[in-house]
Short mmCIF file of C-alpha atoms and ligand atoms in Angstrom, two decimals:
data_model
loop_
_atom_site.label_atom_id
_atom_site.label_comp_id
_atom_site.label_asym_id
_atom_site.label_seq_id
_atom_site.Cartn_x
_atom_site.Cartn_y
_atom_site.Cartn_z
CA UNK X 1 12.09 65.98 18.65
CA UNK X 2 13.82 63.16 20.41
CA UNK X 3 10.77 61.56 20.80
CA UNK X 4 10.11 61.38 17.06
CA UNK X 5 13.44 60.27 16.20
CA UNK X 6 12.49 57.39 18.64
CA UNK X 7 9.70 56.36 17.10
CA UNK X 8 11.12 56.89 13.35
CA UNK X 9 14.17 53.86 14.78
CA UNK X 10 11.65 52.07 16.33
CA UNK X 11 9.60 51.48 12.68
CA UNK X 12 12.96 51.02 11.07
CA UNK X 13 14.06 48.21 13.31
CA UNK X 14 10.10 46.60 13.03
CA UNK X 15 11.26 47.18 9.14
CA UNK X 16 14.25 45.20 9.64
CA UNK X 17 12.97 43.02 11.76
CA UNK X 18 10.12 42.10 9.60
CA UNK X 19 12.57 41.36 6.68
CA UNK X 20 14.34 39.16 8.77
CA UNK X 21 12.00 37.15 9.89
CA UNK X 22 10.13 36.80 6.63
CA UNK X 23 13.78 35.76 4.32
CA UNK X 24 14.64 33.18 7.50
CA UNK X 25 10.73 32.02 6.85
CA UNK X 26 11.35 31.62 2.80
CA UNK X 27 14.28 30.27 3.44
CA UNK X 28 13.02 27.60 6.04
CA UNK X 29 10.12 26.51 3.32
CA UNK X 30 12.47 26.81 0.31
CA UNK X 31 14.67 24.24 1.38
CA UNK X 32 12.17 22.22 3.45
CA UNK X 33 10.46 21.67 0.12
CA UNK X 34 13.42 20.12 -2.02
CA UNK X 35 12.34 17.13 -3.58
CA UNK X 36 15.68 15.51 -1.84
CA UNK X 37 15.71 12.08 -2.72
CA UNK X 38 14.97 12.84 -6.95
CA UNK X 39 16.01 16.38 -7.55
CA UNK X 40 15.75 16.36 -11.10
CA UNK X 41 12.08 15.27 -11.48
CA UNK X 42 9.21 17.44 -11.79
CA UNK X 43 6.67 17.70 -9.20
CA UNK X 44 2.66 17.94 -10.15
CA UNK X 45 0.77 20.75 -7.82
CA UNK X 46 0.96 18.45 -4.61
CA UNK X 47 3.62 20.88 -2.92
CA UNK X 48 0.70 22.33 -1.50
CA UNK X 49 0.96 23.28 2.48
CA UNK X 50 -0.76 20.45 4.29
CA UNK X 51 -4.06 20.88 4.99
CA UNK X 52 -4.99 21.81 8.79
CA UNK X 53 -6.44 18.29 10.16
CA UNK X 54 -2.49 16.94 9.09
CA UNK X 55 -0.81 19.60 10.56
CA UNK X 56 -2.94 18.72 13.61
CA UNK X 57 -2.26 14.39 13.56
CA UNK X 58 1.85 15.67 12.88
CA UNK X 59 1.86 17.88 15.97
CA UNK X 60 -0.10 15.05 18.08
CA UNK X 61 2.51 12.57 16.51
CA UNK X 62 5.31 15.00 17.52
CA UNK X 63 3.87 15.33 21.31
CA UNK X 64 4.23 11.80 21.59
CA UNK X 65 7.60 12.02 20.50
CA UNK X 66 8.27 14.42 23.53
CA UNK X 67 6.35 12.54 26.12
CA UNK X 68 8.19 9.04 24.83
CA UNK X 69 11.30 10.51 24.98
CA UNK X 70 11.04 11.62 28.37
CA UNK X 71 9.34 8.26 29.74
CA UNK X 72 12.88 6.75 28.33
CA UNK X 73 14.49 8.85 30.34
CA UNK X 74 12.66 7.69 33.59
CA UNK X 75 10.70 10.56 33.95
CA UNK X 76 7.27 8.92 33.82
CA UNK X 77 4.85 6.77 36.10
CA UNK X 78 5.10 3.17 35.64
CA UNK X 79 1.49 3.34 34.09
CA UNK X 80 2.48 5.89 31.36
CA UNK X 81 5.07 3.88 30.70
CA UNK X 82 3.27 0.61 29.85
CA UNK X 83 0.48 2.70 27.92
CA UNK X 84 3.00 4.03 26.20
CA UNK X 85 5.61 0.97 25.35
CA UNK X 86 5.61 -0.13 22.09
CA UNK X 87 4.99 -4.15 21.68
CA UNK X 88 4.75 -6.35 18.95
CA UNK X 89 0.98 -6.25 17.87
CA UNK X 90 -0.67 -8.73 15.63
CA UNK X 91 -2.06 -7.61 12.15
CA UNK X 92 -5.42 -5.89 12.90
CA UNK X 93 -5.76 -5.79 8.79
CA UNK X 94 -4.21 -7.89 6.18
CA UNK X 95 -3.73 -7.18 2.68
CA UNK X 96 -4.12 -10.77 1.23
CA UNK X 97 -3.91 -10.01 -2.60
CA UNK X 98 -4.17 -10.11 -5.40
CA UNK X 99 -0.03 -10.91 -6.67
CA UNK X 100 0.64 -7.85 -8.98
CA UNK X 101 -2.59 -5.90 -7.93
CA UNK X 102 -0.51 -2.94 -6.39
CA UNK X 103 0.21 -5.02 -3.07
CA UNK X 104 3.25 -3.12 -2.38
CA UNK X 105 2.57 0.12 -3.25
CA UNK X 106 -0.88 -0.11 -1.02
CA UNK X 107 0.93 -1.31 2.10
CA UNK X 108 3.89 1.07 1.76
CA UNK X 109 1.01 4.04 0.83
CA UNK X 110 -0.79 3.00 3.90
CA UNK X 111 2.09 3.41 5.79
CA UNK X 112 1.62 7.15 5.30
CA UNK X 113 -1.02 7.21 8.23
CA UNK X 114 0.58 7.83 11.70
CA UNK X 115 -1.76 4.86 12.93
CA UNK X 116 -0.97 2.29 10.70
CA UNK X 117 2.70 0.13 11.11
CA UNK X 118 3.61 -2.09 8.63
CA UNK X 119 5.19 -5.43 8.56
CA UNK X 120 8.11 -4.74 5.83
CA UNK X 121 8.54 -8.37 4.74
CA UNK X 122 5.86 -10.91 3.19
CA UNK X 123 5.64 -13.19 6.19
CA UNK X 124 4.07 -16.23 4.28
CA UNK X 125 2.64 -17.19 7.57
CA UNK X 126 -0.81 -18.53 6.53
CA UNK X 127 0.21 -20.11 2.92
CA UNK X 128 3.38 -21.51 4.17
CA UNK X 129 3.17 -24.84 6.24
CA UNK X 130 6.46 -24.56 7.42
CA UNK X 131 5.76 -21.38 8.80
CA UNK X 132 2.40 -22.26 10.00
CA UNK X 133 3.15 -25.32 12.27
CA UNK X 134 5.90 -22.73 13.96
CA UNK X 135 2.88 -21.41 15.93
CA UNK X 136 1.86 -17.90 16.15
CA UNK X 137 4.09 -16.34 18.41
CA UNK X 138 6.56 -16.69 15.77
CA UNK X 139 4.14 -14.68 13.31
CA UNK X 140 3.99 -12.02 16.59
CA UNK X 141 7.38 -12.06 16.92
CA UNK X 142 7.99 -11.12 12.79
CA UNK X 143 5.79 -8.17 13.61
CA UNK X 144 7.23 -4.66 14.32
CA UNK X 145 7.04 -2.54 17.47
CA UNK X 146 4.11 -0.39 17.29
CA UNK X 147 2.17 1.76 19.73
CA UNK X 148 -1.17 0.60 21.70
CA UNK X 149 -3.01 3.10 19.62
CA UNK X 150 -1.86 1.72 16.40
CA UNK X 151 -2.48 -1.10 13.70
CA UNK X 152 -0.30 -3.55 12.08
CA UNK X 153 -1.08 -4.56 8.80
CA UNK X 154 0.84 -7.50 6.99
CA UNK X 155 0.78 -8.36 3.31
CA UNK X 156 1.30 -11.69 1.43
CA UNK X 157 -0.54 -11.61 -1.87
CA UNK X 158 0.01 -15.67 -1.98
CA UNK X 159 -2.86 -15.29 0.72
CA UNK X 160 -5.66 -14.59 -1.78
CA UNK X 161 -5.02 -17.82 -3.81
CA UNK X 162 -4.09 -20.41 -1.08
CA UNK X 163 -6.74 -22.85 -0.12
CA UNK X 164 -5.98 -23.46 3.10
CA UNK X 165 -5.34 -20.03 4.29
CA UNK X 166 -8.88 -17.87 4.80
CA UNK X 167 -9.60 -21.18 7.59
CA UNK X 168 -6.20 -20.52 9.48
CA UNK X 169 -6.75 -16.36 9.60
CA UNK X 170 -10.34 -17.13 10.68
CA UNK X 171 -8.90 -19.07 13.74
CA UNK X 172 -6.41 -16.53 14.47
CA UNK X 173 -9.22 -13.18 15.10
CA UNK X 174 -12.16 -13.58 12.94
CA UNK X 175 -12.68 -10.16 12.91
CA UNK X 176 -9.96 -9.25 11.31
CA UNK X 177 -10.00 -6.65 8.11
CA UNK X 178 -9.07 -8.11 5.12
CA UNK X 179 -7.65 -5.63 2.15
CA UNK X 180 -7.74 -7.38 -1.90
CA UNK X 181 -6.61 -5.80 -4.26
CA UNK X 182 -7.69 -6.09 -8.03
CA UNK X 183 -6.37 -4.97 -11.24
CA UNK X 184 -7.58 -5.38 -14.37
CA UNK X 185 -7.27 -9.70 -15.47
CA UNK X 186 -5.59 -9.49 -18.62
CA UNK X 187 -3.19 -7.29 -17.43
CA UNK X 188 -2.64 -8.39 -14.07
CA UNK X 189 -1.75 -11.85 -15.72
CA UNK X 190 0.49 -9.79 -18.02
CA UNK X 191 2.05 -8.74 -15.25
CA UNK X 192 2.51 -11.40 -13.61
CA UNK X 193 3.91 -13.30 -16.40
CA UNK X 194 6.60 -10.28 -16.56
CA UNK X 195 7.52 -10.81 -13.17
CA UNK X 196 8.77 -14.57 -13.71
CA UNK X 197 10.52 -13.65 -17.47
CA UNK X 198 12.28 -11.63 -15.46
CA UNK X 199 13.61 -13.89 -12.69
CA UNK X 200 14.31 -16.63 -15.75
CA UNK X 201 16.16 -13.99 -17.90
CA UNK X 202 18.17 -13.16 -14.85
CA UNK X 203 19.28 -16.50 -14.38
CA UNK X 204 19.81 -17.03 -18.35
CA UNK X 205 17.01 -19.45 -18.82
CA UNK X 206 14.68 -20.01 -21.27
CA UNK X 207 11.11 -19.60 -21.04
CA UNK X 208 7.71 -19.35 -23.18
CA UNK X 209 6.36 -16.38 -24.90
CA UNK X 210 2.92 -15.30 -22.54
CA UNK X 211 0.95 -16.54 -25.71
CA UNK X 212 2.04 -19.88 -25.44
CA UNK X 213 1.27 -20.00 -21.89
CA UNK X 214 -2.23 -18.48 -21.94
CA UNK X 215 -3.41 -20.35 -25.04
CA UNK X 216 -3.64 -24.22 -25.64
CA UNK X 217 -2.36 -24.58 -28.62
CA UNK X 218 -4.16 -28.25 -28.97
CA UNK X 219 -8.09 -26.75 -28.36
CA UNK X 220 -6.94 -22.84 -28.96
CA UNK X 221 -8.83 -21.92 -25.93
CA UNK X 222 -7.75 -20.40 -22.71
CA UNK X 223 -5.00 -22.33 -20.59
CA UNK X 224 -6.88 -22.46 -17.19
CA UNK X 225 -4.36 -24.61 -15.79
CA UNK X 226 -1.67 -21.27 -16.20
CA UNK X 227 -1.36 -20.13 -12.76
CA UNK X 228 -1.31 -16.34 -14.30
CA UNK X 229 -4.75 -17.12 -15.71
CA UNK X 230 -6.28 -19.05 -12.88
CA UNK X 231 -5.28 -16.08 -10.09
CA UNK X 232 -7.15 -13.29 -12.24
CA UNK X 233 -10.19 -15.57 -11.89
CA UNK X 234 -10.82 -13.23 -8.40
CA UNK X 235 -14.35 -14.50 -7.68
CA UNK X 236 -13.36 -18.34 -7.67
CA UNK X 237 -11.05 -17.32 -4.88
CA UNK X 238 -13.14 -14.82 -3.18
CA UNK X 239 -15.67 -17.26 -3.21
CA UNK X 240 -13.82 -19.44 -0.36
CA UNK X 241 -12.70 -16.37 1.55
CA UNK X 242 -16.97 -15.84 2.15
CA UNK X 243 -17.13 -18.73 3.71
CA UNK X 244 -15.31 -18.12 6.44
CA UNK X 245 -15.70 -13.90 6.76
CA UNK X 246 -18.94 -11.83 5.52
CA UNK X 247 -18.61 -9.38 2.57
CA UNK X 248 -18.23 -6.09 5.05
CA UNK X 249 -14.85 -7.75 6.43
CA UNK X 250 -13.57 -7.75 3.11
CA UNK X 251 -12.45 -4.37 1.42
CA UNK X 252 -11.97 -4.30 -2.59
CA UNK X 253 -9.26 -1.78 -3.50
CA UNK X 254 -8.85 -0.98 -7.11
CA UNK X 255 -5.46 -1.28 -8.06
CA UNK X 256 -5.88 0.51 -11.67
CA UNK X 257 -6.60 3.72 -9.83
CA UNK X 258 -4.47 2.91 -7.35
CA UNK X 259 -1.86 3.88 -10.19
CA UNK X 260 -3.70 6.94 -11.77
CA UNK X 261 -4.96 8.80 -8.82
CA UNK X 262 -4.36 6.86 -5.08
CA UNK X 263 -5.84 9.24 -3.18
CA UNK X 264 -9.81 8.54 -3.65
CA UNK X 265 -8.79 4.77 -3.10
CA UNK X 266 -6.20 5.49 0.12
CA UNK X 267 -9.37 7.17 1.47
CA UNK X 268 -11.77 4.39 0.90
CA UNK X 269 -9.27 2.25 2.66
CA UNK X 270 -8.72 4.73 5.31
CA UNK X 271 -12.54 4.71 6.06
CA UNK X 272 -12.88 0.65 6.09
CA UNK X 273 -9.94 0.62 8.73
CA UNK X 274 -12.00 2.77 10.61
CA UNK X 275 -8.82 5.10 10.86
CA UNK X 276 -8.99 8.98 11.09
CA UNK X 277 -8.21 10.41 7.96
CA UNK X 278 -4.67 11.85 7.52
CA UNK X 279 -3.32 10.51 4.40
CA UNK X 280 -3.29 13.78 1.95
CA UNK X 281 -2.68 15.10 -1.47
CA UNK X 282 0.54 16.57 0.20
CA UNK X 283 1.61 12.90 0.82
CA UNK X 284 2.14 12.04 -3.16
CA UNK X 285 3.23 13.35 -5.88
CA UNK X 286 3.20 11.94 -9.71
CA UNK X 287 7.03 11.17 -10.64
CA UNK X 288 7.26 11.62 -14.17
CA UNK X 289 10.72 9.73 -14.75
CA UNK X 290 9.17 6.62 -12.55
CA UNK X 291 5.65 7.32 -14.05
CA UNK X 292 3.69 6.20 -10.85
CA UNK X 293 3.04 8.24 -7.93
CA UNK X 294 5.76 8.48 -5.33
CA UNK X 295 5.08 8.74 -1.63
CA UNK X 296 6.38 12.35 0.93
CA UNK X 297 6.61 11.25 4.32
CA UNK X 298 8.00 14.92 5.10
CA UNK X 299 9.29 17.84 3.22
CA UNK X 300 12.46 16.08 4.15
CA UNK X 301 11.63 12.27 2.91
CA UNK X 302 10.06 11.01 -0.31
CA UNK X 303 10.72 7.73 -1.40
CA UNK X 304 9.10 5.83 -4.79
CA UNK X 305 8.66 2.24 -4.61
CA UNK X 306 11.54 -0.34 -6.01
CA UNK X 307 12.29 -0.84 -9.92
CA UNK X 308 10.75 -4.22 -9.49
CA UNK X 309 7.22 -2.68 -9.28
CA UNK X 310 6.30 -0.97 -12.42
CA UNK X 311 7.96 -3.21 -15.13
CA UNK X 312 7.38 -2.60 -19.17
CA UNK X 313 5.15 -5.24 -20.72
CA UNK X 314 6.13 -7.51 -23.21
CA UNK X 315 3.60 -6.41 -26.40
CA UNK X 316 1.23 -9.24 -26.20
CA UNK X 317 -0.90 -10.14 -29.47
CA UNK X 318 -4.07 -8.78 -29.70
CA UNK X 319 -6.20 -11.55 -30.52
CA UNK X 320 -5.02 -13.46 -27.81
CA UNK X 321 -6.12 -10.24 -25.30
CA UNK X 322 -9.26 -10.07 -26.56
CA UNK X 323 -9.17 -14.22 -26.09
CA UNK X 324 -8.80 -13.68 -22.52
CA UNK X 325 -10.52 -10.89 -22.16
CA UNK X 326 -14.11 -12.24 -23.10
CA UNK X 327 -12.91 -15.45 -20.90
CA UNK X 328 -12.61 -12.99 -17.96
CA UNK X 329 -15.57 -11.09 -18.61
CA UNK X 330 -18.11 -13.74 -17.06
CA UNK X 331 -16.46 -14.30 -14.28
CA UNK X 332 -15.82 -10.35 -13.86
CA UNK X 333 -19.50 -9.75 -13.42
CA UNK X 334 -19.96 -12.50 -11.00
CA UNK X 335 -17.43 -10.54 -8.50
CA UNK X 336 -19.22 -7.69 -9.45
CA UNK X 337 -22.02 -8.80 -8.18
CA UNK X 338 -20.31 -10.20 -4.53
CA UNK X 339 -18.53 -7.17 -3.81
CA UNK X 340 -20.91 -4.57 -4.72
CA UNK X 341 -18.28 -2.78 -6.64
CA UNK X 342 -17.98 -2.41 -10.47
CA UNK X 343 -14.63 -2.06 -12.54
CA UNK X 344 -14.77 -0.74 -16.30
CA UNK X 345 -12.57 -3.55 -16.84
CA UNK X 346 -13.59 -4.96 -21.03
P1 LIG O 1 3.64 -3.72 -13.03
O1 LIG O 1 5.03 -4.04 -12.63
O2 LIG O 1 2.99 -4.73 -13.87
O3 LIG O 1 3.47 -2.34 -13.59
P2 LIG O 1 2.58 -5.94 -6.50
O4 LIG O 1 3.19 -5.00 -5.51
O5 LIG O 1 1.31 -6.55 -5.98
O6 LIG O 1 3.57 -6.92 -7.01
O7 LIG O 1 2.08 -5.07 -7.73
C1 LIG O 1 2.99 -4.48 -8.60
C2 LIG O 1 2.25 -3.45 -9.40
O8 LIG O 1 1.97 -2.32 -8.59
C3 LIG O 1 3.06 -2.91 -10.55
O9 LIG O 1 2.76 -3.72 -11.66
C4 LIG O 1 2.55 -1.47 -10.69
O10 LIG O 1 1.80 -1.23 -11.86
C5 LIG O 1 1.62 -1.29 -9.50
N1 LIG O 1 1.75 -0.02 -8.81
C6 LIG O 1 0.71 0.64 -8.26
N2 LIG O 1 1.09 1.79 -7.74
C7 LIG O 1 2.42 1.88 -7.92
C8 LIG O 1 3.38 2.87 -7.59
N3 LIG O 1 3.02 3.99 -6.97
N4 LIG O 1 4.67 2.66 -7.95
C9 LIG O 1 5.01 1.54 -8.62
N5 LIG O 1 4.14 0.55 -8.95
C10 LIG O 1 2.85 0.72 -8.61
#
């Protein structure tokens, strides 16, 4: 008898117990999964659990936490403690362009992987004189701390366009990886054009309509001397870049999908770099009110790129799109043709 009423408290408290557990569980996921930083948008499907091989790089990443935090506190050899000190690392990889390709949101996506540090600020070390002739300790010494095991990458879209620049990264390590970029011409010259109306209207200038930039009104042709239209001419620029590094050095991201689905492209990257993969679908999600995707560090930290980077386009005319469209086109197959990759740009 006593022994059964035993047993019947033991199930109860395994009962209680159980429940326990299980609400402290739901609760621990419920609020671990807040969308914290925009609680009013909605989320597409990517609150999925993360997929084992992350869960595995974020408990790695978390048992170098540990060890570095007890090598500050002096418990460490002196050799664990230099293999383990961060330093200020050259770029391994550079994303030199295109301007308004998706520069931005491919460093700060990039970012996601636990082996990649970025350099937050365009260092305009290569297309800058000024900055050039200041040597390149000064470029290491604008780069963040970052482990041994990990890569810096750097981003200046002005790279892609500036003559003098693939030369000067070629002297620095020419085996460096270099990351462009690429959006769709006409619209990346859209884009680009928004980007200055914007600084002008901010300081209460003036400035032309994109038509009467991108068309010369004397012959009615393209305006090749627009800067706009001359930087969406990618293979003239690409063109100087091969002289100095062979095609496989050079990775071509597509910035359109970049925007619709950054995954495939993130992976791509991920792959070139040579990097383990770790950047997930559980790492973005589509923000409807921003309409791009946004990036989840942690259940704790999301964070969606600046109001400076998706802009609304002024409507341009039609005829002059399809005016600059068939001027592209030629010159679209061309670096088709040099980077192996095709876009179903018009
Ligand atoms: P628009 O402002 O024309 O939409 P860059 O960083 O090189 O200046 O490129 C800016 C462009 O990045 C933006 O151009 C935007 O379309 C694109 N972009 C790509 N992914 C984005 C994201 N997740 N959030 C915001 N903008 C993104």
């Amino acid at each position: 008898m006593l022994l059964q009423q035993q047993a019947l408290l033991r199930q109860k408290l395994l009962v209680l117990g159980s429940l326990a557990v299980g609400s402290l569980l739901y609760l621990v996921v419920r609020v671990g999964s807040l969308d914290r930083l925009q609680p009013t948008c909605p989320l597409d499907g990517s609150l999925r659990p993360p997929d084992a091989g992350q869960i595995l790089l974020r408990s790695l990443q978390f048992k170098r936490v540990l060890l570095l935090h007890e090598l500050r506190k002096g418990n460490g050899t002196p050799e664990q403690v230099h293999l383990h000190a961060p330093v200020q690392q050259l770029p391994r990889a550079l994303i030199v362009g295109v301007r308004k390709g998706g520069t931005r949101a491919l460093l700060e996506m990039l970012n996601l992987h636990p082996a990649v540090v970025k350099a937050s600020q365009e260092i305009h070390f290569f297309d800058n004189d000024q900055n050039y002739a200041r040597g390149i300790d000064w470029y290491r010494g604008k780069m963040p701390f970052s482990f041994p095991h990990q890569i810096t990458i750097e981003k200046s879209p002005a790279y892609f366009i500036t003559e003098e620049v693939p030369e000067r990264i070629f002297k620095m390590n020419s085996s460096i990886k270099l990351l462009v970029i690429v959006r769709e011409p006409t619209t990346r010259a859209v884009s680009d054009y928004t980007q200055v109306l914007e600084g002008k209207e901010r300081k209460n200038k003036t400035y032309h309509t994109f038509e009467e930039l991108a068309v010369d009104e004397a012959t009615c042709e393209v305006n090749t001397k627009y800067k706009a239209v001359r930087t969406s001419i990618y293979t003239h620029h690409l063109e100087r870049w091969l002289h100095f590094f062979p095609a496989e050095q050079l990775h071509v991201v597509d910035g359109d999908r970049l925007i619709s689905d950054p995954l495939p492209e993130l992976q791509r990257v991920e792959r070139f770099l040579r990097l383990p993969a770790a950047i997930g679908r559980a790492n973005l999600y589509f923000n409807a009110t921003r309409g791009f995707y946004c990036l989840r560090f942690s259940p704790l930290f999301n964070k969606c790129l600046a109001g400076s980077k998706g802009r609304t386009h002024p409507a341009v005319d039609a005829s002059v799109v399809e005016k600059l469209r068939r001027f592209f086109h030629p010159f679209n197959q061309k670096f088709y043709q040099i980077t192996g990759r095709t876009f179903d740009w018009p």
